mmCIF file of C-alpha atoms in Angstrom:
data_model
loop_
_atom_site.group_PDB
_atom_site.id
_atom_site.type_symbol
_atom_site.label_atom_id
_atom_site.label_comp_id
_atom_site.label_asym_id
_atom_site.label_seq_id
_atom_site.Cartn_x
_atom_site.Cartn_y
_atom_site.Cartn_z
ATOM 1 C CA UNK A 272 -5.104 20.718 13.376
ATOM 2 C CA UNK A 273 -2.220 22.616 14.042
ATOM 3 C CA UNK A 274 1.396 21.080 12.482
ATOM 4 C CA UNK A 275 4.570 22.661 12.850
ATOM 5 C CA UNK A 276 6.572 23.378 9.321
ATOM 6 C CA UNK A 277 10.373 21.755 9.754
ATOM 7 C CA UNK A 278 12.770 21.420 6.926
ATOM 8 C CA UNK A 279 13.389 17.580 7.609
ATOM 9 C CA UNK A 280 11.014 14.541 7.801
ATOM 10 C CA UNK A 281 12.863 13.685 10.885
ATOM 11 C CA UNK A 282 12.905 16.889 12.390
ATOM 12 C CA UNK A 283 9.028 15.597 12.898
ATOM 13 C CA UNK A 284 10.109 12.904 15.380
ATOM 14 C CA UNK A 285 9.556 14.433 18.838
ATOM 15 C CA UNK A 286 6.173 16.028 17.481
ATOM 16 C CA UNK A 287 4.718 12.735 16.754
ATOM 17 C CA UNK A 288 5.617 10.700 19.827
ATOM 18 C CA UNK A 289 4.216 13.299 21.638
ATOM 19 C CA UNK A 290 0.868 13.074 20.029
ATOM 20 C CA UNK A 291 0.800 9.552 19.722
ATOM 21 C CA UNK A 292 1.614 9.197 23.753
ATOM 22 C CA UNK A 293 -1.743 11.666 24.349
ATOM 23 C CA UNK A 294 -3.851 9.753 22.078
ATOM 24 C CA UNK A 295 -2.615 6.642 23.679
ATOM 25 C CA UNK A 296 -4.015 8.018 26.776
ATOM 26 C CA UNK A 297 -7.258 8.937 25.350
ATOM 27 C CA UNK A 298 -6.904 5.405 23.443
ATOM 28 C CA UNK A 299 -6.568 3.196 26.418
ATOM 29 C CA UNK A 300 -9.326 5.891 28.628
ATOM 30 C CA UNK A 301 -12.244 5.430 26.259
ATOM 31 C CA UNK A 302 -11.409 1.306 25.859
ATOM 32 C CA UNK A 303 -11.681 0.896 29.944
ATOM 33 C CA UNK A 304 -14.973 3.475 29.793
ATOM 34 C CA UNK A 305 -15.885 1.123 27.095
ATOM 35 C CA UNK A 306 -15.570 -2.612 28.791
ATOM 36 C CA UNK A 307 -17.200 -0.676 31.684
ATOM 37 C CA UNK A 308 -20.108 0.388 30.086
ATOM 38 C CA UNK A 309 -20.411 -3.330 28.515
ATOM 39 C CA UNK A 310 -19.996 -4.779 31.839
ATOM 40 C CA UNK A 311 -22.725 -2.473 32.557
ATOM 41 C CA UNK A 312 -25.273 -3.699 30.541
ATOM 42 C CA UNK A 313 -25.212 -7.270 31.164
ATOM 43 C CA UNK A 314 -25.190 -6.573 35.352
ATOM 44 C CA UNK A 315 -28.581 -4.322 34.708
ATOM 45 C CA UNK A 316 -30.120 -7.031 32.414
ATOM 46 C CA UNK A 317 -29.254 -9.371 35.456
ATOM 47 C CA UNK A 318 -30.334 -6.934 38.075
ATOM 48 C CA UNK A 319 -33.517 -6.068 36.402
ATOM 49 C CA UNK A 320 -34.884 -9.679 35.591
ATOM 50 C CA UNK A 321 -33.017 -11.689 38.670
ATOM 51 C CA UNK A 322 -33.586 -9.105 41.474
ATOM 52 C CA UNK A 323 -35.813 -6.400 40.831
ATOM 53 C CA UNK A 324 -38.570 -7.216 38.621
ATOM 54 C CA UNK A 325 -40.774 -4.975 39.594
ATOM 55 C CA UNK A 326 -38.026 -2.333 38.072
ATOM 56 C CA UNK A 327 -37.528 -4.207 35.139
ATOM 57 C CA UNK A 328 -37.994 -1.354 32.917
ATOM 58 C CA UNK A 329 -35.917 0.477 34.501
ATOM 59 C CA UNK A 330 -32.918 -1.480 34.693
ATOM 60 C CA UNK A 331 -33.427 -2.472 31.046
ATOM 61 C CA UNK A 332 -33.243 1.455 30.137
ATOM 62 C CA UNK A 333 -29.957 1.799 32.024
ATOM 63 C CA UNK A 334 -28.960 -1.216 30.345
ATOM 64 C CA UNK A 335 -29.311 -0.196 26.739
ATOM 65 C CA UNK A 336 -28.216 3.464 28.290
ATOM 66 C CA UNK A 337 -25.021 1.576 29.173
ATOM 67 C CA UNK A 338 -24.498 0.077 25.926
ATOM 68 C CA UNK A 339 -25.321 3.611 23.840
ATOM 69 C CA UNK A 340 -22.109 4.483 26.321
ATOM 70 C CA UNK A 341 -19.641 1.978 25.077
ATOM 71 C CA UNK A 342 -20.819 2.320 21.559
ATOM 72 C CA UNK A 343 -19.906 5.904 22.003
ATOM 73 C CA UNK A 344 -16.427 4.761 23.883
ATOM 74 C CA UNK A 345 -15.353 2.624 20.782
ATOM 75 C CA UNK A 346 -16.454 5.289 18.180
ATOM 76 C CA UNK A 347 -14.220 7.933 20.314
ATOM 77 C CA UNK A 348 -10.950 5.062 20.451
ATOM 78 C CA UNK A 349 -11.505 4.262 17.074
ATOM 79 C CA UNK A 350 -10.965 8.436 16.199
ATOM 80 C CA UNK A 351 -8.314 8.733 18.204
ATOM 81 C CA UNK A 352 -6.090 6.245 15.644
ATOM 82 C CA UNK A 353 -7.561 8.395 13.221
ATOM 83 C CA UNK A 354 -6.409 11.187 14.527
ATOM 84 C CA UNK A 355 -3.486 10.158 15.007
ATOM 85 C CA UNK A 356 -2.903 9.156 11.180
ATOM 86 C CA UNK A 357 -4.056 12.522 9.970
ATOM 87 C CA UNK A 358 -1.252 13.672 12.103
ATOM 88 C CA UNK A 359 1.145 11.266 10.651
ATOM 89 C CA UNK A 360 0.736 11.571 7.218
ATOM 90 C CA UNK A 361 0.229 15.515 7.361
ATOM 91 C CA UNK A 362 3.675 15.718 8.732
ATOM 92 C CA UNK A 363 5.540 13.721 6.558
ATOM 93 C CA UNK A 364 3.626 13.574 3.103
ATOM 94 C CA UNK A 365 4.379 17.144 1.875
ATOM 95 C CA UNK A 366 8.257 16.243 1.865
ATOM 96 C CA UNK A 367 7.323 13.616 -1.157
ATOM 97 C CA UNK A 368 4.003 14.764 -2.564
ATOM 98 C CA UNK A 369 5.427 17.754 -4.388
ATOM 99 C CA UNK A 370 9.261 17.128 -4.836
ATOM 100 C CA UNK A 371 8.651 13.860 -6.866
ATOM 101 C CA UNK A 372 4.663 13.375 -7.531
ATOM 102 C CA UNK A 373 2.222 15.835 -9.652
ATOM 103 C CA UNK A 374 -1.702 15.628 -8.017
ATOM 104 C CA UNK A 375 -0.677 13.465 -5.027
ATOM 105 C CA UNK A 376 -3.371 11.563 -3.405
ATOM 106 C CA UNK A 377 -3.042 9.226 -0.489
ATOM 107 C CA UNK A 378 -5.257 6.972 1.731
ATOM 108 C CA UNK A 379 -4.155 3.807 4.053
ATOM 109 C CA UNK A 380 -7.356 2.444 4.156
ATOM 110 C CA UNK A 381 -7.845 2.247 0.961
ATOM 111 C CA UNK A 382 -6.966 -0.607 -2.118
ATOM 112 C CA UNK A 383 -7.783 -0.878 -5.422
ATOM 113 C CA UNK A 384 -10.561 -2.660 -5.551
ATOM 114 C CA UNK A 385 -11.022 -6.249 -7.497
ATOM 115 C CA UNK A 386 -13.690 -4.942 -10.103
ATOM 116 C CA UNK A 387 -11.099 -2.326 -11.642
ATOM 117 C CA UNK A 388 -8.689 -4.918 -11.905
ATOM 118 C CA UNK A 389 -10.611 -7.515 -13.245
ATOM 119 C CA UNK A 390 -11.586 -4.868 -16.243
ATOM 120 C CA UNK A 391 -8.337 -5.122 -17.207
ATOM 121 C CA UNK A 392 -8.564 -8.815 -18.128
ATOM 122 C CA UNK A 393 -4.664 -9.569 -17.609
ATOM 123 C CA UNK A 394 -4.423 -10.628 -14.374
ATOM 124 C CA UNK A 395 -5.149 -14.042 -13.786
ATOM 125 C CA UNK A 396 -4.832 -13.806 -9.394
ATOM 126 C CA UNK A 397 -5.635 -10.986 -7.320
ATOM 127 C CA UNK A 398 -7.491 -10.241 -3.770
ATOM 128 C CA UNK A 399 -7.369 -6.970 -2.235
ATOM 129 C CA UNK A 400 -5.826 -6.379 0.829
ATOM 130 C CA UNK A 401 -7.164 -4.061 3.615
ATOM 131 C CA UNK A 402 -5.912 -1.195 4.921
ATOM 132 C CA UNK A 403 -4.295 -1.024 1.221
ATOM 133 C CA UNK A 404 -1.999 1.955 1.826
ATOM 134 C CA UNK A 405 -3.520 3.455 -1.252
ATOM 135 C CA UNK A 406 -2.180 6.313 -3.471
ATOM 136 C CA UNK A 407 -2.379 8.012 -6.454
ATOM 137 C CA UNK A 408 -0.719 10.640 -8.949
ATOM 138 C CA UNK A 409 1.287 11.198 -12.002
ATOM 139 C CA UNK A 410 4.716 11.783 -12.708
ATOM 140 C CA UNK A 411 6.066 13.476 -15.312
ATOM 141 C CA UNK A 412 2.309 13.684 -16.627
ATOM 142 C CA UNK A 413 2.044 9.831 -16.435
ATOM 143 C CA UNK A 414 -1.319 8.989 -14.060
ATOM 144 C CA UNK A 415 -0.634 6.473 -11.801
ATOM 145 C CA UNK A 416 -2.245 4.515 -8.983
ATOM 146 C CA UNK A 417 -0.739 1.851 -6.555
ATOM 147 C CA UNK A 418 -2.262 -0.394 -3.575
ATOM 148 C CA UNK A 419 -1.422 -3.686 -1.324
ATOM 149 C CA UNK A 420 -2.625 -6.930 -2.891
ATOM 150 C CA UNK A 421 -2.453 -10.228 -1.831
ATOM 151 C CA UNK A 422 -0.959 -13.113 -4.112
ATOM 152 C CA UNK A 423 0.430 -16.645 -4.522
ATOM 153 C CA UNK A 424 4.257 -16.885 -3.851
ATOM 154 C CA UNK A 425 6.359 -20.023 -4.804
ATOM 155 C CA UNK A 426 9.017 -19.780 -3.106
ATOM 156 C CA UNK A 427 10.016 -22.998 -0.568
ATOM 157 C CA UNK A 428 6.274 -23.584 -0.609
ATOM 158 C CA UNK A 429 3.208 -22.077 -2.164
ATOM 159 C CA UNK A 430 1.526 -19.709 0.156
ATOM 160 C CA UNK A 431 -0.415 -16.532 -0.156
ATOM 161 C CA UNK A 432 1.871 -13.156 0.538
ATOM 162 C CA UNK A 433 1.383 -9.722 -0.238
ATOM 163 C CA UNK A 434 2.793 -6.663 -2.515
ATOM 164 C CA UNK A 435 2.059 -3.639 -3.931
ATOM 165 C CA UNK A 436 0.691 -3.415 -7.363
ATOM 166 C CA UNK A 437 0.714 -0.496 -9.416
ATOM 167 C CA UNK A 438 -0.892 0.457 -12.446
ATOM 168 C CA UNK A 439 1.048 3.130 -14.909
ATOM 169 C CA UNK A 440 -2.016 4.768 -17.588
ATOM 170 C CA UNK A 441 0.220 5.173 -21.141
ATOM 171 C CA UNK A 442 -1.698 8.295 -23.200
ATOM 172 C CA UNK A 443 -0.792 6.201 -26.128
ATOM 173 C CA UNK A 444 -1.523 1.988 -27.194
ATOM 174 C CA UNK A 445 1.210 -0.374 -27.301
ATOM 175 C CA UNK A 446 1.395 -2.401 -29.983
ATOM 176 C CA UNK A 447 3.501 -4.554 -29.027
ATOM 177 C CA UNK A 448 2.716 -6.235 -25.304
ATOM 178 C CA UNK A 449 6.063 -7.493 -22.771
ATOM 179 C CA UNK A 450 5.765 -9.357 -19.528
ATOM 180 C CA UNK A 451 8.700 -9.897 -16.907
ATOM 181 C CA UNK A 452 7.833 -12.475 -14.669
ATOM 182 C CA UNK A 453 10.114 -13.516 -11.599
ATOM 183 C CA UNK A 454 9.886 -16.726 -11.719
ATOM 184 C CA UNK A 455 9.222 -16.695 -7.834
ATOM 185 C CA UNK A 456 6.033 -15.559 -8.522
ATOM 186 C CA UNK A 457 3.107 -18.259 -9.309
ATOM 187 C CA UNK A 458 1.085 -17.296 -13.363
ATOM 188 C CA UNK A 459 -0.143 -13.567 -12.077
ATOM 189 C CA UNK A 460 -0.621 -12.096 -15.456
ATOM 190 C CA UNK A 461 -2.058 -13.911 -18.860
ATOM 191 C CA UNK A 462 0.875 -14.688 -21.398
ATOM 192 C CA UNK A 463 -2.138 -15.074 -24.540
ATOM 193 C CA UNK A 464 -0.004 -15.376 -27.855
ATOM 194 C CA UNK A 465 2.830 -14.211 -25.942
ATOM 195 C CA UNK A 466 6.305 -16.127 -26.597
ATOM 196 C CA UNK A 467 9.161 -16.879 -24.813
ATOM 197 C CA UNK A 468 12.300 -15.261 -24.888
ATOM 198 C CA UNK A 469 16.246 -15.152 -23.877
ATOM 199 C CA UNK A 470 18.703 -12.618 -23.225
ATOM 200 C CA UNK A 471 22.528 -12.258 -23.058
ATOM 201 C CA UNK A 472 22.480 -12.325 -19.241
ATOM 202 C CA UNK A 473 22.545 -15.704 -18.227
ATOM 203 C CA UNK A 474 21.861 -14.004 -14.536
ATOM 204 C CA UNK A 475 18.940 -12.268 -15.487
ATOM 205 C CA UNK A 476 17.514 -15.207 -17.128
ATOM 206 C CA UNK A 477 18.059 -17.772 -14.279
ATOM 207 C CA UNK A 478 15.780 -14.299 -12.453
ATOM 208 C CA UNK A 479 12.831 -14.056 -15.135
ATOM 209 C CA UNK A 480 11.197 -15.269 -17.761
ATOM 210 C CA UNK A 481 10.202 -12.791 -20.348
ATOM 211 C CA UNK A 482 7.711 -13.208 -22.733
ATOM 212 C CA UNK A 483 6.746 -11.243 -25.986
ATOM 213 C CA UNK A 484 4.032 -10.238 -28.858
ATOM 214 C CA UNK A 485 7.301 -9.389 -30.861
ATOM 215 C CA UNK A 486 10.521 -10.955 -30.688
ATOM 216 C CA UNK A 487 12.993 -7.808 -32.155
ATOM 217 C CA UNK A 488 10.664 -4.742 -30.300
ATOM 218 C CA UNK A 489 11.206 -6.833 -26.861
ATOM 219 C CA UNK A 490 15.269 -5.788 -27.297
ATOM 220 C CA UNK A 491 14.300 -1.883 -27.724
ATOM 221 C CA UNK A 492 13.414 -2.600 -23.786
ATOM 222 C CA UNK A 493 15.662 -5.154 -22.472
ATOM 223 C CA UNK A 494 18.436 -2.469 -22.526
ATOM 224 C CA UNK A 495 21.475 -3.072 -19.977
ATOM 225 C CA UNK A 496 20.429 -0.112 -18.564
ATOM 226 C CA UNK A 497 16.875 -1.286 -17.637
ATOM 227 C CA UNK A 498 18.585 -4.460 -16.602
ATOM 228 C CA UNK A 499 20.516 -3.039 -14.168
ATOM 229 C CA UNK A 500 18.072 -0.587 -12.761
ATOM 230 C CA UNK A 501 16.079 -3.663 -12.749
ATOM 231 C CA UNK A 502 18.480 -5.379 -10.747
ATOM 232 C CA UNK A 503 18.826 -1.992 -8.302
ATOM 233 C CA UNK A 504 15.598 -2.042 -7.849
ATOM 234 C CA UNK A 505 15.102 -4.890 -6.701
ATOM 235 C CA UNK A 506 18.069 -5.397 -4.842
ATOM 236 C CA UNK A 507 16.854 -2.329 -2.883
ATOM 237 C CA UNK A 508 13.618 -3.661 -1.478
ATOM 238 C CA UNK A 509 14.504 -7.166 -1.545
ATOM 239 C CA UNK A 510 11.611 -7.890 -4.236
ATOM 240 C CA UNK A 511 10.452 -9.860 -6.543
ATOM 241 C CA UNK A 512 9.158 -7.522 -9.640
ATOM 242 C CA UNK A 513 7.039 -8.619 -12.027
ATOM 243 C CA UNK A 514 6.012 -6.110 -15.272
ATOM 244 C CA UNK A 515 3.572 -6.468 -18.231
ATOM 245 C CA UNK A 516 3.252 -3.727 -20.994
ATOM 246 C CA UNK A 517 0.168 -4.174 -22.546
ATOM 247 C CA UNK A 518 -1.845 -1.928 -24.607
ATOM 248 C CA UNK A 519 -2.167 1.663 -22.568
ATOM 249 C CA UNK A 520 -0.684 0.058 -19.813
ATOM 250 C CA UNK A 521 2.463 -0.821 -17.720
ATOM 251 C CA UNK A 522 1.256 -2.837 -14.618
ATOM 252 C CA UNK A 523 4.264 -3.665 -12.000
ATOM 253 C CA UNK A 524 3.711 -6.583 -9.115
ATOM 254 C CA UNK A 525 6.083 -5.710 -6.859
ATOM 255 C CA UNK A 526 6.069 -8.636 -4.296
ATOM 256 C CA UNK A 527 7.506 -10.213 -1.080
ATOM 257 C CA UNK A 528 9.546 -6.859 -0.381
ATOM 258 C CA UNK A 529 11.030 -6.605 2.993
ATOM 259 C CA UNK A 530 10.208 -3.074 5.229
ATOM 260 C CA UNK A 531 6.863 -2.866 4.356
ATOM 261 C CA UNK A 532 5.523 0.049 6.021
ATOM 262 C CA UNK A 533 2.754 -0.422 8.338
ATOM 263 C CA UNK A 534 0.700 2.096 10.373
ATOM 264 C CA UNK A 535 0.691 1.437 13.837
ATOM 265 C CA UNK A 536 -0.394 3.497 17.172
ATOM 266 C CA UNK A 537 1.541 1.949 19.179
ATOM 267 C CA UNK A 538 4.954 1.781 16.837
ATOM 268 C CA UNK A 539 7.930 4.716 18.571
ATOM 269 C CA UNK A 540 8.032 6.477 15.914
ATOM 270 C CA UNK A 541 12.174 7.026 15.141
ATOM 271 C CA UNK A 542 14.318 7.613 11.800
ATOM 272 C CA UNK A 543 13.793 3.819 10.885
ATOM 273 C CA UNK A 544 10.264 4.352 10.662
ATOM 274 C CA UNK A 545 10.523 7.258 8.760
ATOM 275 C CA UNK A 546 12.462 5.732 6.695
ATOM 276 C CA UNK A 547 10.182 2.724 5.836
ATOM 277 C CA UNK A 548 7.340 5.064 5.349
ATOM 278 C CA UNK A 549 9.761 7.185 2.607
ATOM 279 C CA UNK A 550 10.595 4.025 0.963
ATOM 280 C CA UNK A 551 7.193 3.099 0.500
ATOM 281 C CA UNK A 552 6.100 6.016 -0.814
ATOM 282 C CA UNK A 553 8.706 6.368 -3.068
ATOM 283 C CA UNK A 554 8.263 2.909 -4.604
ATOM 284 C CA UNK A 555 6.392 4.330 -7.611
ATOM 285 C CA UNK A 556 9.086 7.033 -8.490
ATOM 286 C CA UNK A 557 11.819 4.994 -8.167
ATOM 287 C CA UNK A 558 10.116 2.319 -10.308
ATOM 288 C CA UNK A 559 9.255 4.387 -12.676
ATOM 289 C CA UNK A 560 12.979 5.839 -13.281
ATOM 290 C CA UNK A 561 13.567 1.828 -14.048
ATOM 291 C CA UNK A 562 10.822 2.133 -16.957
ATOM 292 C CA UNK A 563 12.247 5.575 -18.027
ATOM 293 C CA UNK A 564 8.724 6.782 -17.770
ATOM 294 C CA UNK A 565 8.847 10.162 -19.207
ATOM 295 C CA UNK A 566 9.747 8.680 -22.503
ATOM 296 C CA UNK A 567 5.645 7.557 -22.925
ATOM 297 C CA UNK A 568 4.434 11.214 -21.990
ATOM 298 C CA UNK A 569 6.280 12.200 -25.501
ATOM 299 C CA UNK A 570 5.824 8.913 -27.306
ATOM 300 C CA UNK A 571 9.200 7.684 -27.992
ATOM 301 C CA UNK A 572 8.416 4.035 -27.224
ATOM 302 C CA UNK A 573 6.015 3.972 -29.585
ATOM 303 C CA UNK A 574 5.432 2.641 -33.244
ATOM 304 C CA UNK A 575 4.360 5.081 -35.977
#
């Protein structure tokens, strides 16, 4: 697969509509071939038992000949969007993989699936969400992995929605566990011999509830700056963020978030789209310059 090397995402934009208006072509060719060939097989059935008997074998073989066809038609449609998002994400993942992310992996199709999660025993919803728009890394040495999800949203009424979760692996316990909970969101993690707490910002507090194993460590973290990176963060995807530090791990919930990318064939692909794709990507990263994350690579958050 041969992809040209431009110095801007966007510089990608022609490339990519033309590929995805060929593979349309191709797209649309094999789905015709393939209600022909289904077609097909029902008029030979007929044919065989109705009018020709006496060549009923025969007309059964071309029959099941005609359906081998459009199985074959579908497999070749169903390559062509893959195809198409090898293209995609070969163009525009280098320009993030290695300027903010160390061992960058990425797959749409992919989620984390409910069995890892329930192993962690904190939260208390979760259902996986398909194609999950998967992927997985470190930064500053941090490893890291991040999928869709569906959950239970509060908000007007209570309905099921979906976000991205992401899971942050500390190389060192916590003693001490935290949990920021918008209080959009319906009980997602366990508060166990957690208590609640306050802080100074009446606007932050009308936001979240936060809840804590220890009442003077939970200030160490509730810093005006991670307030108002807090508040940046979410102000920039329209989210509602939800955190919980608990033993080796920081898991973020970062839900109802407007732009969500989403893959599509048939989407014109322009600076917009580009753009969504970017932000999506760059979720993690810019989430974990809220947490400060390089400061549990060394430690520094951490009892002696």
């Amino acid at each position: 697969m041969l992809i040209p090397k431009y110095l801007k995402a966007q510089d990608y934009i022609p490339f990519l509509n033309r590929k995805r208006a060929w593979l349309i072509f191709f797209f649309v060719f094999f789905i015709v071939w393939m209600s022909v060939f289904y077609i097909g097989f029902f008029v030979f059935i007929l044919l065989g038992i109705l009018l020709f008997s006496d060549w009923v074998g025969l007309f059964i073989g071309l029959a099941f000949l005609s359906m081998a066809l459009a199985a074959l038609s579908s497999v070749a449609f169903i390559l062509c969007i893959a195809r198409y998002k090898r293209y995609f994400f070969s163009c525009l993942l280098p320009f993030l993989a290695h300027r903010y992310y160390e061992d960058f992996e990425w797959d749409y199709n992919k989620f984390i699936p409910k069995k890892t999660i329930a192993k962690q025993a904190v939260f208390t919803k979760y259902k996986e969400f398909s194609p999950g728009c998967y992927y997985k890394g470190k930064i500053k040495s941090i490893p890291f992995e991040s999928s869709y999800y569906e959950y239970v949203g509060l908000k007007k009424w209570i309905s099921t929605k979906k976000g991205r979760i992401i899971l942050f692996r500390l190389p060192i316990k916590q003693n001490d566990s935290f949990l920021l909970e918008d209080k959009d969101t319906k009980v997602l993690f366990k508060k166990n011999h957690l208590t609640e707490v306050k802080t100074e910002s009446i606007a932050f507090n009308k936001e979240y509830r936060i809840f804590t194993s220890d009442d003077m460590e939970i200030f160490k973290q509730l810093t005006p700056n991670f307030i108002k990176k807090t508040n940046e963060f979410t102000d920039q995807y329209r989210c509602d963020l939800n955190l919980f530090f608990h033993k080796n791990y920081i898991y973020a919930a970062v839900n109802d978030y407007q732009n969500r990318f989403e893959f599509k064939l048939l989407r014109h692909v322009d600076a917009v789209y580009i753009d969504q794709f970017m932000d999506e990507v760059l979720m993690v990263y810019r989430l974990s310059d809220v947490l400060d994350i390089g400061k549990y690579a060394t430690g520094i958050n951490q009892k002696d």
